[in-house]
Amino acid sequence: MTAQVDRTAGAAGAAAAAEAAGAGRASRAPGTVRRRVLVGAAALLMLTGGATIAHGAADGTDGAPAPDGGGHAAHSTGTGAGTGTGTGSGEAGPVGGASRSGGFWMRADGVFSPPGSFVPSDALTYDTALVPAAARIEITQYADRTSHRVGTRLRGLVPNRAYGMHVHTSPCAADPASAGPHYQHRASATADPVNEVWLDFRTDRNGVGEAEARHEWGFRDGGARSVIVHDAQGGAGKRVACFTVPFSS
């Protein structure tokens, strides 16, 4: 009888231990699942380049850049989630709208890559020594009743170097010439910053450059489609990069 009781007690103890171990595993399982989900989400976020972040307006005009030259008050990073046209290359799609002052604004940014890259981009580099792959560009446009301005900011370029930049008439393509000629307010055989949009700039020691052009006139509908980065300032120069921009008229 004693042996039978001992065996029964032992069996009961083993069952209780197994039950306790199962409960322990069950209590740990949700935490393990949560940790795995968080790790997976973090990896996915790193692969896709993050999320778009559009900061608020600088002048209180429904997101329009401040008219005092603060055209870079709103920046974007990531894949363009929420903007509708991100390419997955780390670019944010263009955003814009009307301002309470009766004008409008637009902002577009891109990440340069060579033509034919696995991940397509609206920003193409034709010379990676001067415009490295993964360098970034931002274009802003603002217009009201009295003025029209276009601004640019670039990162990841060659430090302490002068570059030329102009607005061009056609979208970018693998052939640098596809972007067409400079946009001109009035047809002219000569190139000048009064009749065209010049955004020449010089980078700082960190490879960051920016510029802004102001005019009393705006673009014709569909007439301005891109910006070209040149290897030299002035009216000409080798085309080293291009960014297709949905300029508003």
Short mmCIF file of C-alpha atoms in Angstrom, two decimals:
data_model
loop_
_atom_site.label_atom_id
_atom_site.label_comp_id
_atom_site.label_asym_id
_atom_site.label_seq_id
_atom_site.Cartn_x
_atom_site.Cartn_y
_atom_site.Cartn_z
CA MET A 1 0.00 0.00 0.00
CA THR A 2 2.79 2.39 0.87
CA ALA A 3 4.53 1.82 -2.43
CA GLN A 4 1.31 2.44 -4.29
CA VAL A 5 0.77 5.72 -2.46
CA ASP A 6 4.32 6.79 -3.20
CA ARG A 7 3.91 5.97 -6.88
CA THR A 8 0.64 7.87 -7.00
CA ALA A 9 2.19 10.85 -5.27
CA GLY A 10 5.12 10.72 -7.65
CA ALA A 11 2.84 10.63 -10.66
CA ALA A 12 0.82 13.52 -9.31
CA GLY A 13 3.98 15.48 -8.66
CA ALA A 14 5.24 14.82 -12.16
CA ALA A 15 1.91 15.92 -13.61
CA ALA A 16 2.00 19.09 -11.52
CA ALA A 17 5.54 19.84 -12.62
CA ALA A 18 4.61 19.32 -16.27
CA GLU A 19 1.61 21.57 -15.86
CA ALA A 20 3.74 24.26 -14.22
CA ALA A 21 6.33 24.01 -16.99
CA GLY A 22 3.61 24.32 -19.63
CA ALA A 23 2.18 27.33 -17.85
CA GLY A 24 5.63 28.88 -17.76
CA ARG A 25 6.05 28.34 -21.46
CA ALA A 26 2.62 29.77 -22.12
CA SER A 27 3.36 32.82 -20.01
CA ARG A 28 6.58 33.39 -21.89
CA ALA A 29 5.16 32.79 -25.35
CA PRO A 30 3.31 36.12 -25.80
CA GLY A 31 6.44 38.04 -24.85
CA THR A 32 8.53 36.01 -27.27
CA VAL A 33 6.01 36.60 -30.05
CA ARG A 34 5.93 40.31 -29.30
CA ARG A 35 9.73 40.49 -29.37
CA ARG A 36 9.85 38.66 -32.69
CA VAL A 37 7.20 40.96 -34.15
CA LEU A 38 9.10 44.06 -33.00
CA VAL A 39 12.38 42.76 -34.44
CA GLY A 40 10.67 41.94 -37.73
CA ALA A 41 9.05 45.38 -37.89
CA ALA A 42 12.38 47.08 -37.19
CA ALA A 43 14.07 45.09 -39.95
CA LEU A 44 11.30 45.95 -42.40
CA LEU A 45 11.57 49.63 -41.48
CA MET A 46 15.32 49.59 -42.13
CA LEU A 47 14.86 47.91 -45.49
CA THR A 48 12.22 50.33 -46.71
CA GLY A 49 14.08 53.46 -45.61
CA GLY A 50 11.66 54.71 -42.96
CA ALA A 51 8.50 56.73 -43.15
CA THR A 52 7.79 60.11 -44.65
CA ILE A 53 7.84 62.98 -42.18
CA ALA A 54 6.49 66.31 -43.37
CA HIS A 55 6.95 69.09 -40.84
CA GLY A 56 4.60 72.03 -40.46
CA ALA A 57 4.44 75.28 -42.34
CA ALA A 58 6.97 78.00 -41.70
CA ASP A 59 4.58 80.86 -42.35
CA GLY A 60 1.18 79.46 -41.40
CA THR A 61 -0.06 79.29 -45.00
CA ASP A 62 -1.22 75.70 -45.14
CA GLY A 63 2.27 74.26 -45.40
CA ALA A 64 3.78 76.86 -47.73
CA PRO A 65 7.45 77.68 -47.17
CA ALA A 66 8.05 81.02 -45.51
CA PRO A 67 8.24 83.90 -48.01
CA ASP A 68 11.45 85.17 -46.40
CA GLY A 69 13.53 82.44 -48.01
CA GLY A 70 12.71 79.62 -45.59
CA GLY A 71 11.99 77.28 -48.47
CA HIS A 72 13.50 74.34 -46.59
CA ALA A 73 11.31 74.54 -43.52
CA ALA A 74 9.60 71.29 -44.47
CA HIS A 75 11.67 68.20 -45.15
CA SER A 76 10.83 64.58 -45.95
CA THR A 77 12.60 61.31 -45.38
CA GLY A 78 11.70 57.77 -46.24
CA THR A 79 9.73 56.09 -48.95
CA GLY A 80 6.98 58.58 -49.55
CA ALA A 81 4.28 56.82 -47.56
CA GLY A 82 1.25 59.01 -47.53
CA THR A 83 2.40 61.12 -50.47
CA GLY A 84 1.40 58.71 -53.18
CA THR A 85 4.44 58.70 -55.44
CA GLY A 86 7.40 57.32 -53.48
CA THR A 87 9.59 54.95 -55.46
CA GLY A 88 10.89 52.85 -52.61
CA SER A 89 14.41 54.26 -53.04
CA GLY A 90 14.19 56.42 -49.93
CA GLU A 91 12.47 59.24 -51.80
CA ALA A 92 9.37 61.05 -50.68
CA GLY A 93 6.78 61.87 -53.31
CA PRO A 94 6.01 65.50 -54.12
CA VAL A 95 3.70 67.40 -51.81
CA GLY A 96 2.13 70.83 -52.14
CA GLY A 97 -1.02 72.88 -52.09
CA ALA A 98 -2.57 76.30 -51.98
CA SER A 99 -1.77 78.95 -49.40
CA ARG A 100 -4.18 81.33 -47.72
CA SER A 101 -2.41 84.22 -49.41
CA GLY A 102 -3.67 83.03 -52.79
CA GLY A 103 -0.43 81.40 -53.90
CA PHE A 104 0.77 77.80 -53.99
CA TRP A 105 3.74 75.71 -52.93
CA MET A 106 5.38 72.43 -53.88
CA ARG A 107 8.21 70.32 -52.51
CA ALA A 108 9.85 67.24 -54.03
CA ASP A 109 12.92 65.30 -52.97
CA GLY A 110 14.94 62.48 -54.48
CA VAL A 111 17.86 60.15 -53.96
CA PHE A 112 20.32 59.96 -56.85
CA SER A 113 21.06 56.64 -58.52
CA PRO A 114 22.60 55.75 -61.90
CA PRO A 115 20.25 55.08 -64.82
CA GLY A 116 19.06 51.48 -64.91
CA SER A 117 19.47 50.90 -61.18
CA PHE A 118 17.48 48.08 -59.58
CA VAL A 119 15.41 50.60 -57.61
CA PRO A 120 14.12 53.30 -60.00
CA SER A 121 14.47 56.95 -59.06
CA ASP A 122 13.39 60.34 -60.39
CA ALA A 123 16.92 61.56 -59.57
CA LEU A 124 19.63 60.27 -61.92
CA THR A 125 23.39 60.70 -61.62
CA TYR A 126 25.48 60.51 -64.79
CA ASP A 127 28.80 61.10 -62.99
CA THR A 128 29.04 59.37 -59.60
CA ALA A 129 32.39 61.05 -58.89
CA LEU A 130 30.64 64.45 -58.74
CA VAL A 131 27.13 63.34 -57.69
CA PRO A 132 27.50 60.05 -55.78
CA ALA A 133 24.75 57.47 -55.70
CA ALA A 134 22.61 58.05 -52.56
CA ALA A 135 23.23 61.82 -52.63
CA ARG A 136 19.97 63.65 -51.98
CA ILE A 137 18.21 66.61 -53.59
CA GLU A 138 15.23 68.69 -52.53
CA ILE A 139 13.39 71.20 -54.72
CA THR A 140 10.88 73.72 -53.41
CA GLN A 141 8.62 76.06 -55.34
CA TYR A 142 6.52 78.91 -53.97
CA ALA A 143 4.47 81.55 -55.75
CA ASP A 144 2.13 84.29 -54.67
CA ARG A 145 0.66 87.38 -56.33
CA THR A 146 3.97 89.22 -56.58
CA SER A 147 6.79 86.69 -56.82
CA HIS A 148 7.81 83.18 -57.81
CA ARG A 149 10.76 81.34 -56.32
CA VAL A 150 12.46 77.99 -56.73
CA GLY A 151 14.89 76.67 -54.13
CA THR A 152 17.16 73.66 -53.84
CA ARG A 153 19.14 71.86 -51.18
CA LEU A 154 21.54 68.98 -51.91
CA ARG A 155 23.43 66.64 -49.59
CA GLY A 156 26.17 64.08 -50.11
CA LEU A 157 28.07 65.90 -52.89
CA VAL A 158 31.79 66.63 -53.20
CA PRO A 159 32.77 69.06 -50.41
CA ASN A 160 33.85 72.62 -51.21
CA ARG A 161 32.99 72.44 -54.88
CA ALA A 162 31.04 74.72 -57.23
CA TYR A 163 28.13 73.28 -59.23
CA GLY A 164 25.74 74.77 -61.76
CA MET A 165 22.02 74.04 -61.86
CA HIS A 166 19.15 75.14 -64.09
CA VAL A 167 15.48 74.29 -64.61
CA HIS A 168 14.99 72.36 -67.86
CA THR A 169 12.01 71.71 -70.11
CA SER A 170 11.72 67.88 -70.18
CA PRO A 171 11.89 64.95 -67.73
CA CYS A 172 15.12 63.09 -66.99
CA ALA A 173 16.12 59.90 -68.79
CA ALA A 174 19.19 57.72 -69.24
CA ASP A 175 20.48 60.14 -71.89
CA PRO A 176 21.37 63.45 -70.19
CA ALA A 177 20.25 65.35 -73.30
CA SER A 178 16.67 64.09 -72.82
CA ALA A 179 15.95 66.86 -70.30
CA GLY A 180 15.97 69.38 -73.13
CA PRO A 181 17.19 72.99 -72.97
CA HIS A 182 16.93 75.52 -70.16
CA TYR A 183 13.43 76.73 -69.39
CA GLN A 184 13.12 80.32 -70.63
CA HIS A 185 10.47 82.87 -69.76
CA ARG A 186 10.85 84.39 -73.23
CA ALA A 187 12.51 82.61 -76.15
CA SER A 188 16.09 83.79 -76.43
CA ALA A 189 19.29 82.62 -78.06
CA THR A 190 21.30 83.52 -74.96
CA ALA A 191 21.26 82.06 -71.46
CA ASP A 192 20.96 84.36 -68.47
CA PRO A 193 19.59 84.11 -64.90
CA VAL A 194 16.98 86.85 -65.49
CA ASN A 195 15.17 84.95 -68.25
CA GLU A 196 15.90 81.47 -66.83
CA VAL A 197 15.98 79.76 -63.43
CA TRP A 198 19.58 79.40 -62.31
CA LEU A 199 20.37 77.61 -59.04
CA ASP A 200 24.18 77.63 -59.03
CA PHE A 201 25.63 76.72 -55.63
CA ARG A 202 28.81 75.80 -53.81
CA THR A 203 28.95 72.94 -51.32
CA ASP A 204 30.30 73.33 -47.80
CA ARG A 205 32.84 71.05 -46.11
CA ASN A 206 30.08 68.49 -45.53
CA GLY A 207 29.03 68.33 -49.18
CA VAL A 208 25.82 70.32 -48.60
CA GLY A 209 24.77 73.06 -51.01
CA GLU A 210 21.71 75.23 -51.49
CA ALA A 211 20.44 78.05 -53.68
CA GLU A 212 17.29 80.00 -54.49
CA ALA A 213 16.10 81.92 -57.55
CA ARG A 214 13.36 84.57 -57.50
CA HIS A 215 11.44 86.04 -60.42
CA GLU A 216 8.32 88.06 -61.05
CA TRP A 217 7.15 85.46 -63.57
CA GLY A 218 6.11 81.82 -63.19
CA PHE A 219 6.28 78.70 -65.36
CA ARG A 220 4.01 77.96 -68.30
CA ASP A 221 1.80 74.92 -67.84
CA GLY A 222 3.95 71.83 -68.47
CA GLY A 223 6.90 73.93 -69.59
CA ALA A 224 9.29 73.14 -66.70
CA ARG A 225 9.88 69.45 -65.95
CA SER A 226 13.30 68.95 -64.36
CA VAL A 227 16.50 70.41 -62.93
CA ILE A 228 19.95 69.58 -64.28
CA VAL A 229 23.11 69.68 -62.15
CA HIS A 230 26.17 70.79 -64.13
CA ASP A 231 29.85 70.37 -63.38
CA ALA A 232 30.45 74.13 -63.67
CA GLN A 233 28.57 77.30 -62.89
CA GLY A 234 27.23 79.64 -65.53
CA GLY A 235 25.10 79.04 -68.57
CA ALA A 236 26.52 75.68 -69.65
CA GLY A 237 28.66 72.80 -68.45
CA LYS A 238 28.59 69.02 -68.50
CA ARG A 239 25.32 67.47 -67.30
CA VAL A 240 26.24 65.35 -64.28
CA ALA A 241 22.81 64.71 -62.72
CA CYS A 242 19.09 65.28 -63.31
CA PHE A 243 15.95 65.33 -61.16
CA THR A 244 12.45 65.15 -62.62
CA VAL A 245 10.27 67.70 -60.79
CA PRO A 246 6.48 68.25 -61.08
CA PHE A 247 6.69 72.05 -61.20
CA SER A 248 3.39 73.90 -60.95
CA SER A 249 2.39 76.72 -63.29
#
